C-alpha positions as YAML, in Angstrom:
chain: A
units: angstrom
residues:
- id: 1
  name: UNK
  ca: [-9.12, -2.42, 9.66]
- id: 2
  name: UNK
  ca: [-8.17, 1.02, 8.40]
- id: 3
  name: UNK
  ca: [-9.57, 2.09, 5.02]
- id: 4
  name: UNK
  ca: [-8.04, 4.96, 3.06]
- id: 5
  name: UNK
  ca: [-10.23, 6.44, 0.33]
- id: 6
  name: UNK
  ca: [-8.26, 8.43, -2.25]
- id: 7
  name: UNK
  ca: [-9.32, 10.17, -5.44]
- id: 8
  name: UNK
  ca: [-6.29, 9.15, -7.49]
- id: 9
  name: UNK
  ca: [-3.84, 6.29, -7.55]
- id: 10
  name: UNK
  ca: [-0.67, 8.16, -6.65]
- id: 11
  name: UNK
  ca: [-2.38, 9.59, -3.58]
- id: 12
  name: UNK
  ca: [-3.67, 6.15, -2.65]
- id: 13
  name: UNK
  ca: [-0.16, 4.73, -2.75]
- id: 14
  name: UNK
  ca: [1.83, 7.48, -1.07]
- id: 15
  name: UNK
  ca: [-0.68, 7.61, 1.79]
- id: 16
  name: UNK
  ca: [-0.70, 3.83, 2.29]
- id: 17
  name: UNK
  ca: [3.06, 3.32, 2.03]
- id: 18
  name: UNK
  ca: [3.88, 4.37, 5.63]
- id: 19
  name: UNK
  ca: [1.69, 1.51, 6.88]
- id: 20
  name: UNK
  ca: [3.13, -1.09, 4.50]
- id: 21
  name: UNK
  ca: [6.67, -0.01, 5.31]
- id: 22
  name: UNK
  ca: [6.02, -0.64, 8.99]
- id: 23
  name: UNK
  ca: [4.88, -4.20, 8.45]
- id: 24
  name: UNK
  ca: [1.10, -3.83, 8.14]
- id: 25
  name: UNK
  ca: [-0.51, -5.93, 5.40]
- id: 26
  name: UNK
  ca: [-1.63, -3.26, 2.94]
- id: 27
  name: UNK
  ca: [-3.77, -3.94, -0.11]
- id: 28
  name: UNK
  ca: [-4.65, -1.44, -2.83]
- id: 29
  name: UNK
  ca: [-7.87, -1.59, -4.84]
- id: 30
  name: UNK
  ca: [-7.25, 0.35, -8.02]
- id: 31
  name: UNK
  ca: [-10.99, 0.82, -8.52]
- id: 32
  name: UNK
  ca: [-14.05, 0.53, -6.30]
- id: 33
  name: UNK
  ca: [-15.12, -2.70, -8.05]
- id: 34
  name: UNK
  ca: [-11.94, -4.41, -6.80]
- id: 35
  name: UNK
  ca: [-12.65, -3.81, -3.09]
- id: 36
  name: UNK
  ca: [-14.23, -7.21, -2.46]
- id: 37
  name: UNK
  ca: [-11.25, -8.97, -4.02]
- id: 38
  name: UNK
  ca: [-8.86, -6.94, -1.87]
- id: 39
  name: UNK
  ca: [-10.90, -7.59, 1.28]
- id: 40
  name: UNK
  ca: [-10.59, -11.33, 0.64]
- id: 41
  name: UNK
  ca: [-6.86, -10.96, 1.37]
- id: 42
  name: UNK
  ca: [-7.76, -9.86, 4.93]
- id: 43
  name: UNK
  ca: [-5.59, -6.72, 4.98]
- id: 44
  name: UNK
  ca: [-4.88, -4.58, 8.01]
- id: 45
  name: UNK
  ca: [-4.95, -1.50, 5.77]
- id: 46
  name: UNK
  ca: [-7.00, -1.19, 2.59]
- id: 47
  name: UNK
  ca: [-6.57, 1.73, 0.23]
- id: 48
  name: UNK
  ca: [-9.27, 2.40, -2.35]
- id: 49
  name: UNK
  ca: [-8.66, 4.52, -5.43]
- id: 50
  name: UNK
  ca: [-11.92, 6.03, -6.66]
- id: 51
  name: UNK
  ca: [-10.18, 7.56, -9.68]
- id: 52
  name: UNK
  ca: [-12.38, 10.63, -9.46]
- id: 53
  name: UNK
  ca: [-9.84, 13.48, -9.47]
- id: 54
  name: UNK
  ca: [-10.43, 14.36, -13.13]
- id: 55
  name: UNK
  ca: [-14.14, 13.47, -13.19]
- id: 56
  name: UNK
  ca: [-17.16, 15.67, -12.40]
- id: 57
  name: UNK
  ca: [-18.38, 16.30, -8.86]
- id: 58
  name: UNK
  ca: [-21.49, 14.15, -9.10]
- id: 59
  name: UNK
  ca: [-19.50, 11.13, -10.25]
- id: 60
  name: UNK
  ca: [-16.92, 11.75, -7.53]
- id: 61
  name: UNK
  ca: [-19.72, 11.71, -4.95]
- id: 62
  name: UNK
  ca: [-21.15, 8.46, -6.32]
- id: 63
  name: UNK
  ca: [-17.77, 6.72, -6.33]
- id: 64
  name: UNK
  ca: [-16.94, 7.83, -2.78]
- id: 65
  name: UNK
  ca: [-20.34, 6.59, -1.60]
- id: 66
  name: UNK
  ca: [-19.78, 3.25, -3.33]
- id: 67
  name: UNK
  ca: [-16.38, 2.90, -1.65]
- id: 68
  name: UNK
  ca: [-17.89, 3.50, 1.79]
- id: 69
  name: UNK
  ca: [-20.71, 1.00, 1.13]
- id: 70
  name: UNK
  ca: [-18.20, -1.68, 0.11]
- id: 71
  name: UNK
  ca: [-16.47, -1.61, 3.51]
- id: 72
  name: UNK
  ca: [-17.35, -3.77, 6.53]
- id: 73
  name: UNK
  ca: [-19.16, -2.09, 9.42]
- id: 74
  name: UNK
  ca: [-16.82, -0.59, 11.97]
- id: 75
  name: UNK
  ca: [-14.02, 0.16, 9.51]
- id: 76
  name: UNK
  ca: [-11.93, 3.16, 10.51]
- id: 77
  name: UNK
  ca: [-11.93, 5.79, 7.75]
- id: 78
  name: UNK
  ca: [-9.13, 8.01, 6.46]
- id: 79
  name: UNK
  ca: [-10.18, 10.34, 3.63]
- id: 80
  name: UNK
  ca: [-7.09, 11.13, 1.65]
- id: 81
  name: UNK
  ca: [-7.10, 14.60, 0.10]
- id: 82
  name: UNK
  ca: [-4.53, 16.33, -2.05]
- id: 83
  name: UNK
  ca: [-2.01, 18.36, -0.06]
- id: 84
  name: UNK
  ca: [-2.80, 21.32, -2.33]
- id: 85
  name: UNK
  ca: [-6.54, 20.62, -1.99]
- id: 86
  name: UNK
  ca: [-7.25, 19.65, -5.60]
- id: 87
  name: UNK
  ca: [-10.25, 17.52, -6.47]
- id: 88
  name: UNK
  ca: [-13.89, 17.29, -5.38]
- id: 89
  name: UNK
  ca: [-13.41, 17.47, -1.62]
- id: 90
  name: UNK
  ca: [-16.90, 18.70, -0.71]
- id: 91
  name: UNK
  ca: [-18.70, 16.19, -2.95]
- id: 92
  name: UNK
  ca: [-16.69, 13.29, -1.54]
- id: 93
  name: UNK
  ca: [-17.19, 14.35, 2.06]
- id: 94
  name: UNK
  ca: [-20.92, 14.60, 1.35]
- id: 95
  name: UNK
  ca: [-20.74, 10.84, 0.75]
- id: 96
  name: UNK
  ca: [-18.66, 10.08, 3.84]
- id: 97
  name: UNK
  ca: [-20.43, 9.48, 7.17]
- id: 98
  name: UNK
  ca: [-18.84, 11.36, 10.07]
- id: 99
  name: UNK
  ca: [-19.63, 13.64, 12.99]
- id: 100
  name: UNK
  ca: [-16.35, 15.48, 13.48]
- id: 101
  name: UNK
  ca: [-13.06, 15.35, 11.61]
- id: 102
  name: UNK
  ca: [-9.39, 16.13, 11.98]
- id: 103
  name: UNK
  ca: [-8.31, 17.89, 8.79]
- id: 104
  name: UNK
  ca: [-4.54, 17.86, 8.41]
- id: 105
  name: UNK
  ca: [-3.40, 17.94, 4.76]
- id: 106
  name: UNK
  ca: [0.15, 19.11, 5.50]
- id: 107
  name: UNK
  ca: [3.24, 17.09, 4.63]
- id: 108
  name: UNK
  ca: [5.86, 18.71, 6.90]
- id: 109
  name: UNK
  ca: [8.69, 16.45, 5.72]
- id: 110
  name: UNK
  ca: [8.04, 17.71, 2.19]
- id: 111
  name: UNK
  ca: [7.94, 21.37, 3.23]
- id: 112
  name: UNK
  ca: [4.18, 21.69, 2.73]
- id: 113
  name: UNK
  ca: [2.58, 23.10, 5.90]
- id: 114
  name: UNK
  ca: [-0.69, 24.27, 7.42]
- id: 115
  name: UNK
  ca: [-0.46, 27.57, 9.27]
- id: 116
  name: UNK
  ca: [-3.45, 29.63, 10.44]
- id: 117
  name: UNK
  ca: [-5.80, 27.42, 8.45]
- id: 118
  name: UNK
  ca: [-3.92, 27.77, 5.15]
- id: 119
  name: UNK
  ca: [-1.70, 25.46, 3.10]
- id: 120
  name: UNK
  ca: [1.68, 27.04, 2.38]
- id: 121
  name: UNK
  ca: [5.23, 26.05, 1.54]
- id: 122
  name: UNK
  ca: [6.80, 23.97, -1.20]
- id: 123
  name: UNK
  ca: [4.89, 24.11, -4.48]
- id: 124
  name: UNK
  ca: [2.31, 26.59, -3.14]
- id: 125
  name: UNK
  ca: [2.60, 30.10, -4.58]
- id: 126
  name: UNK
  ca: [-0.34, 31.62, -2.70]
- id: 127
  name: UNK
  ca: [-1.59, 30.19, 0.64]
- id: 128
  name: UNK
  ca: [-4.73, 28.06, 0.18]
- id: 129
  name: UNK
  ca: [-7.60, 28.28, 2.68]
- id: 130
  name: UNK
  ca: [-8.46, 24.83, 4.01]
- id: 131
  name: UNK
  ca: [-11.89, 25.84, 5.33]
- id: 132
  name: UNK
  ca: [-12.91, 27.30, 1.96]
- id: 133
  name: UNK
  ca: [-12.13, 23.99, 0.26]
- id: 134
  name: UNK
  ca: [-14.13, 22.12, 2.91]
- id: 135
  name: UNK
  ca: [-17.23, 24.21, 2.27]
- id: 136
  name: UNK
  ca: [-20.05, 23.35, 4.71]
- id: 137
  name: UNK
  ca: [-17.95, 20.58, 6.26]
- id: 138
  name: UNK
  ca: [-15.60, 23.16, 7.80]
- id: 139
  name: UNK
  ca: [-18.10, 23.55, 10.66]
- id: 140
  name: UNK
  ca: [-17.35, 19.98, 11.74]
- id: 141
  name: UNK
  ca: [-13.61, 20.17, 11.23]
- id: 142
  name: UNK
  ca: [-10.60, 20.78, 13.43]
- id: 143
  name: UNK
  ca: [-7.78, 22.33, 11.38]
- id: 144
  name: UNK
  ca: [-4.65, 22.60, 13.54]
- id: 145
  name: UNK
  ca: [-1.35, 24.21, 12.64]
- id: 146
  name: UNK
  ca: [0.99, 21.44, 11.48]
- id: 147
  name: UNK
  ca: [4.46, 22.78, 10.83]
- id: 148
  name: UNK
  ca: [6.46, 19.74, 11.92]
- id: 149
  name: UNK
  ca: [5.98, 15.96, 12.19]
- id: 150
  name: UNK
  ca: [5.71, 16.50, 15.93]
- id: 151
  name: UNK
  ca: [2.81, 18.89, 15.39]
- id: 152
  name: UNK
  ca: [1.08, 16.24, 13.29]
- id: 153
  name: UNK
  ca: [1.53, 13.56, 15.93]
- id: 154
  name: UNK
  ca: [0.20, 15.90, 18.62]
- id: 155
  name: UNK
  ca: [-2.81, 16.80, 16.47]
- id: 156
  name: UNK
  ca: [-3.59, 13.12, 15.89]
- id: 157
  name: UNK
  ca: [-3.31, 12.29, 19.59]
- id: 158
  name: UNK
  ca: [-5.61, 15.18, 20.50]
- id: 159
  name: UNK
  ca: [-8.13, 14.13, 17.85]
- id: 160
  name: UNK
  ca: [-8.25, 10.56, 19.11]
- id: 161
  name: UNK
  ca: [-8.71, 11.72, 22.70]
- id: 162
  name: UNK
  ca: [-11.53, 14.03, 21.59]
- id: 163
  name: UNK
  ca: [-13.27, 11.21, 19.74]
- id: 164
  name: UNK
  ca: [-13.08, 12.70, 16.24]
- id: 165
  name: UNK
  ca: [-14.36, 9.95, 13.95]
- id: 166
  name: UNK
  ca: [-12.84, 10.87, 10.58]
- id: 167
  name: UNK
  ca: [-9.27, 11.59, 9.55]
- id: 168
  name: UNK
  ca: [-8.85, 13.84, 6.52]
- id: 169
  name: UNK
  ca: [-5.35, 14.42, 5.25]
- id: 170
  name: UNK
  ca: [-2.41, 13.33, 3.17]
- id: 171
  name: UNK
  ca: [0.98, 11.72, 3.59]
- id: 172
  name: UNK
  ca: [1.92, 13.65, 6.73]
- id: 173
  name: UNK
  ca: [-1.12, 12.47, 8.69]
- id: 174
  name: UNK
  ca: [-0.64, 8.93, 7.39]
- id: 175
  name: UNK
  ca: [2.93, 8.88, 8.71]
- id: 176
  name: UNK
  ca: [1.77, 9.96, 12.16]
- id: 177
  name: UNK
  ca: [-1.01, 7.37, 12.21]
- id: 178
  name: UNK
  ca: [1.27, 4.56, 11.00]
- id: 179
  name: UNK
  ca: [3.74, 5.33, 13.79]
- id: 180
  name: UNK
  ca: [0.93, 5.38, 16.32]
- id: 181
  name: UNK
  ca: [-0.60, 2.09, 15.09]
- id: 182
  name: UNK
  ca: [2.69, 0.16, 14.97]
- id: 183
  name: UNK
  ca: [4.94, 1.84, 17.51]
- id: 184
  name: UNK
  ca: [7.65, 1.92, 14.83]
- id: 185
  name: UNK
  ca: [9.29, 5.28, 14.31]
- id: 186
  name: UNK
  ca: [10.81, 4.46, 10.93]
- id: 187
  name: UNK
  ca: [9.64, 2.45, 7.95]
- id: 188
  name: UNK
  ca: [11.71, -0.14, 6.09]
- id: 189
  name: UNK
  ca: [12.43, 0.93, 2.50]
- id: 190
  name: UNK
  ca: [11.14, -1.28, -0.32]
- id: 191
  name: UNK
  ca: [13.80, -2.48, -2.74]
- id: 192
  name: UNK
  ca: [13.72, -1.64, -6.46]
- id: 193
  name: UNK
  ca: [14.69, -4.76, -8.43]
- id: 194
  name: UNK
  ca: [17.41, -5.00, -11.04]
- id: 195
  name: UNK
  ca: [16.28, -4.67, -14.65]
- id: 196
  name: UNK
  ca: [15.10, -2.19, -17.29]
- id: 197
  name: UNK
  ca: [12.96, 0.70, -16.10]
- id: 198
  name: UNK
  ca: [10.20, 2.50, -17.99]
- id: 199
  name: UNK
  ca: [9.25, 6.02, -16.93]
- id: 200
  name: UNK
  ca: [5.83, 7.10, -18.24]
- id: 201
  name: UNK
  ca: [5.15, 10.75, -17.44]
- id: 202
  name: UNK
  ca: [1.79, 12.33, -18.13]
- id: 203
  name: UNK
  ca: [2.03, 15.10, -15.55]
- id: 204
  name: UNK
  ca: [2.88, 18.64, -16.64]
- id: 205
  name: UNK
  ca: [3.43, 19.85, -13.09]
- id: 206
  name: UNK
  ca: [6.55, 22.07, -12.85]
- id: 207
  name: UNK
  ca: [7.90, 19.82, -10.09]
- id: 208
  name: UNK
  ca: [7.84, 16.82, -12.41]
- id: 209
  name: UNK
  ca: [9.27, 18.80, -15.33]
- id: 210
  name: UNK
  ca: [12.24, 19.80, -13.17]
- id: 211
  name: UNK
  ca: [12.74, 16.15, -12.22]
- id: 212
  name: UNK
  ca: [12.76, 15.14, -15.89]
- id: 213
  name: UNK
  ca: [15.35, 17.81, -16.72]
- id: 214
  name: UNK
  ca: [17.64, 16.52, -13.98]
- id: 215
  name: UNK
  ca: [17.17, 12.89, -15.04]
- id: 216
  name: UNK
  ca: [17.96, 13.61, -18.69]
- id: 217
  name: UNK
  ca: [21.01, 15.68, -17.77]
- id: 218
  name: UNK
  ca: [22.41, 12.94, -15.53]
- id: 219
  name: UNK
  ca: [22.11, 9.78, -17.64]
- id: 220
  name: UNK
  ca: [21.98, 8.68, -21.27]
- id: 221
  name: UNK
  ca: [18.54, 7.20, -21.84]
- id: 222
  name: UNK
  ca: [15.96, 6.47, -24.50]
- id: 223
  name: UNK
  ca: [13.74, 9.54, -24.63]
- id: 224
  name: UNK
  ca: [10.37, 9.30, -26.37]
- id: 225
  name: UNK
  ca: [8.35, 12.54, -26.47]
- id: 226
  name: UNK
  ca: [4.64, 11.90, -26.95]
- id: 227
  name: UNK
  ca: [2.64, 14.88, -28.28]
- id: 228
  name: UNK
  ca: [-0.75, 14.76, -26.51]
- id: 229
  name: UNK
  ca: [0.29, 11.29, -25.35]
- id: 230
  name: UNK
  ca: [0.69, 9.82, -28.85]
- id: 231
  name: UNK
  ca: [3.71, 7.59, -29.52]
- id: 232
  name: UNK
  ca: [4.75, 6.84, -33.08]
- id: 233
  name: UNK
  ca: [7.26, 4.62, -34.88]
- id: 234
  name: UNK
  ca: [8.52, 2.64, -31.90]
- id: 235
  name: UNK
  ca: [11.68, 0.68, -32.70]
- id: 236
  name: UNK
  ca: [13.29, -2.20, -30.81]
- id: 237
  name: UNK
  ca: [15.71, -0.92, -28.18]
- id: 238
  name: UNK
  ca: [17.80, -2.38, -25.36]
- id: 239
  name: UNK
  ca: [18.30, 0.79, -23.29]
- id: 240
  name: UNK
  ca: [18.10, 0.15, -19.53]
- id: 241
  name: UNK
  ca: [16.14, 3.40, -19.09]
- id: 242
  name: UNK
  ca: [13.26, 4.54, -21.29]
- id: 243
  name: UNK
  ca: [11.48, 7.82, -20.65]
- id: 244
  name: UNK
  ca: [8.12, 8.49, -22.29]
- id: 245
  name: UNK
  ca: [6.91, 12.05, -21.71]
- id: 246
  name: UNK
  ca: [3.62, 13.58, -22.76]
- id: 247
  name: UNK
  ca: [4.32, 16.89, -24.49]
- id: 248
  name: UNK
  ca: [1.97, 19.57, -25.84]
- id: 249
  name: UNK
  ca: [0.35, 18.70, -29.17]
- id: 250
  name: UNK
  ca: [-1.02, 20.78, -32.01]
- id: 251
  name: UNK
  ca: [-4.43, 20.88, -30.32]
- id: 252
  name: UNK
  ca: [-5.43, 21.04, -26.67]
- id: 253
  name: UNK
  ca: [-7.06, 17.90, -25.22]
- id: 254
  name: UNK
  ca: [-8.03, 16.88, -21.69]
- id: 255
  name: UNK
  ca: [-5.48, 15.39, -19.27]
- id: 256
  name: UNK
  ca: [-7.59, 12.24, -19.19]
- id: 257
  name: UNK
  ca: [-7.36, 11.88, -22.97]
- id: 258
  name: UNK
  ca: [-3.59, 12.38, -22.82]
- id: 259
  name: UNK
  ca: [-3.35, 9.61, -20.22]
- id: 260
  name: UNK
  ca: [-5.43, 7.25, -22.34]
- id: 261
  name: UNK
  ca: [-3.24, 7.95, -25.35]
- id: 262
  name: UNK
  ca: [-0.10, 7.27, -23.33]
- id: 263
  name: UNK
  ca: [-1.48, 3.98, -22.04]
- id: 264
  name: UNK
  ca: [-2.40, 2.87, -25.55]
- id: 265
  name: UNK
  ca: [1.09, 3.71, -26.79]
- id: 266
  name: UNK
  ca: [3.17, 2.04, -24.08]
- id: 267
  name: UNK
  ca: [1.03, -1.08, -23.54]
- id: 268
  name: UNK
  ca: [2.21, -3.67, -24.33]
- id: 269
  name: UNK
  ca: [5.01, -2.46, -26.61]
- id: 270
  name: UNK
  ca: [7.08, -0.96, -23.79]
- id: 271
  name: UNK
  ca: [5.52, -2.26, -20.58]
- id: 272
  name: UNK
  ca: [6.05, -5.97, -21.27]
- id: 273
  name: UNK
  ca: [9.85, -5.67, -21.35]
- id: 274
  name: UNK
  ca: [10.22, -3.45, -18.26]
- id: 275
  name: UNK
  ca: [11.11, -4.85, -14.85]
- id: 276
  name: UNK
  ca: [10.08, -1.61, -13.16]
- id: 277
  name: UNK
  ca: [7.45, 0.89, -14.27]
- id: 278
  name: UNK
  ca: [7.39, 4.39, -12.80]
- id: 279
  name: UNK
  ca: [4.14, 6.13, -13.70]
- id: 280
  name: UNK
  ca: [3.96, 9.87, -13.02]
- id: 281
  name: UNK
  ca: [0.58, 11.56, -12.76]
- id: 282
  name: UNK
  ca: [-2.40, 9.89, -11.14]
- id: 283
  name: UNK
  ca: [-4.51, 9.68, -14.30]
- id: 284
  name: UNK
  ca: [-1.55, 8.30, -16.23]
- id: 285
  name: UNK
  ca: [-0.89, 5.61, -13.63]
- id: 286
  name: UNK
  ca: [-4.54, 4.58, -13.61]
- id: 287
  name: UNK
  ca: [-4.75, 4.42, -17.40]
- id: 288
  name: UNK
  ca: [-1.59, 2.35, -17.83]
- id: 289
  name: UNK
  ca: [-2.47, -0.14, -15.11]
- id: 290
  name: UNK
  ca: [-6.01, -0.50, -16.44]
- id: 291
  name: UNK
  ca: [-4.59, -1.21, -19.89]
- id: 292
  name: UNK
  ca: [-2.33, -3.86, -18.30]
- id: 293
  name: UNK
  ca: [-5.35, -5.49, -16.66]
- id: 294
  name: UNK
  ca: [-4.20, -4.80, -13.08]
- id: 295
  name: UNK
  ca: [-7.01, -3.99, -10.61]
- id: 296
  name: UNK
  ca: [-5.45, -4.83, -7.23]
- id: 297
  name: UNK
  ca: [-2.02, -5.31, -5.72]
- id: 298
  name: UNK
  ca: [-0.15, -5.52, -2.45]
- id: 299
  name: UNK
  ca: [1.87, -2.48, -1.46]
- id: 300
  name: UNK
  ca: [5.33, -3.12, 0.02]
- id: 301
  name: UNK
  ca: [6.30, 0.37, 1.17]
- id: 302
  name: UNK
  ca: [8.34, 3.29, -0.14]
- id: 303
  name: UNK
  ca: [11.36, 2.91, -2.41]
- id: 304
  name: UNK
  ca: [12.05, 6.60, -1.76]
- id: 305
  name: UNK
  ca: [10.18, 8.86, 0.65]
- id: 306
  name: UNK
  ca: [6.73, 9.37, -0.83]
- id: 307
  name: UNK
  ca: [7.10, 6.83, -3.63]
- id: 308
  name: UNK
  ca: [5.12, 3.69, -2.93]
- id: 309
  name: UNK
  ca: [6.31, 0.45, -4.51]
- id: 310
  name: UNK
  ca: [4.09, -2.53, -5.32]
- id: 311
  name: UNK
  ca: [4.45, -5.84, -7.12]
- id: 312
  name: UNK
  ca: [1.91, -6.97, -9.70]
- id: 313
  name: UNK
  ca: [2.17, -9.60, -12.40]
- id: 314
  name: UNK
  ca: [5.90, -10.09, -11.84]
- id: 315
  name: UNK
  ca: [6.69, -6.41, -12.27]
- id: 316
  name: UNK
  ca: [7.51, -3.57, -9.90]
- id: 317
  name: UNK
  ca: [5.06, -0.67, -10.01]
- id: 318
  name: UNK
  ca: [5.88, 2.82, -8.72]
- id: 319
  name: UNK
  ca: [3.39, 5.67, -9.07]
- id: 320
  name: UNK
  ca: [4.25, 9.31, -8.38]
- id: 321
  name: UNK
  ca: [1.95, 12.30, -8.25]
- id: 322
  name: UNK
  ca: [2.95, 15.17, -10.48]
- id: 323
  name: UNK
  ca: [3.50, 17.59, -7.61]
- id: 324
  name: UNK
  ca: [5.54, 15.26, -5.43]
- id: 325
  name: UNK
  ca: [9.25, 14.72, -4.91]
- id: 326
  name: UNK
  ca: [12.53, 16.57, -4.97]
- id: 327
  name: UNK
  ca: [14.38, 17.63, -8.14]
- id: 328
  name: UNK
  ca: [16.59, 14.53, -7.94]
- id: 329
  name: UNK
  ca: [13.78, 11.97, -7.39]
- id: 330
  name: UNK
  ca: [13.75, 10.42, -10.88]
- id: 331
  name: UNK
  ca: [17.52, 10.65, -11.18]
- id: 332
  name: UNK
  ca: [17.96, 8.79, -7.89]
- id: 333
  name: UNK
  ca: [15.72, 5.92, -9.00]
- id: 334
  name: UNK
  ca: [17.54, 5.64, -12.32]
- id: 335
  name: UNK
  ca: [20.90, 5.73, -10.54]
- id: 336
  name: UNK
  ca: [19.89, 2.94, -8.16]
- id: 337
  name: UNK
  ca: [18.88, 0.70, -11.05]
- id: 338
  name: UNK
  ca: [21.96, 1.47, -13.15]
- id: 339
  name: UNK
  ca: [24.18, 0.69, -10.17]
- id: 340
  name: UNK
  ca: [22.59, -2.75, -9.85]
- id: 341
  name: UNK
  ca: [23.03, -3.36, -13.57]
- id: 342
  name: UNK
  ca: [26.73, -2.57, -13.19]
...
């Protein structure tokens, strides 16, 4: 079994989707406490969300250690890291047993590359040093240039031949590994069902904001701004598309608090009538699903490149990281659903 340990839910899903889309039974534990329940399903790939991106380093270390302890002996490990190297990478690697690692956080298909040991490309204003973010673990790491999917596949093959025992990366490395494990070049897209869609956006990443602008310009929809995540005076509505967006409030609060406020506002008033929920921002996705009582689900694959789709409790769940996707990502999902609704 392959286990992917991620520090937020959107990362857990977009890294696991290449395996699910190529036919491997892929389970997602939304928290460390749900690992045993997910293991009971006997998955080929298990993704664990530690939910530690917005927490302190010590807690991140403890959660990563707990995730490792919950796995059966002999499990192959893939440490998912953010492709722009956010989060508590050193603390989590301190809790991960390994001798040598392949570190390949690039996503070439998304235009995010590693060249000369630095992340560059789409969404990266100034190149980011990979070794600096690894801290003392850089001494045990191989950090190859990965400018193309072919580079990624070659790096993975070389790492396996050299006996490197830990994979550290993001979606690009997951794609290469999924191809290698299954022999399938392409994944089968997961289908978005017909029915009302609820977009809940907590991320303030410029990439997501551009996606919202394009969505709102393309289609008439129910738009609900939520200052600091607070929704007020919800009225009954039959719109096929509802967009809830966290906006700046009168005071500054933490992203985690914004996410909790959003979850409180949309659950169950808006979530219970939606066929599909698209949750943007890892903390937002975690907060909404926790409020819905969902701790584990089976991942089916990508509905669009980089957007994992799962089913839970009779609903379709899509989670998107704030910094992921093209300007037309949200518009495309809305268009697909509206086309089915006629």
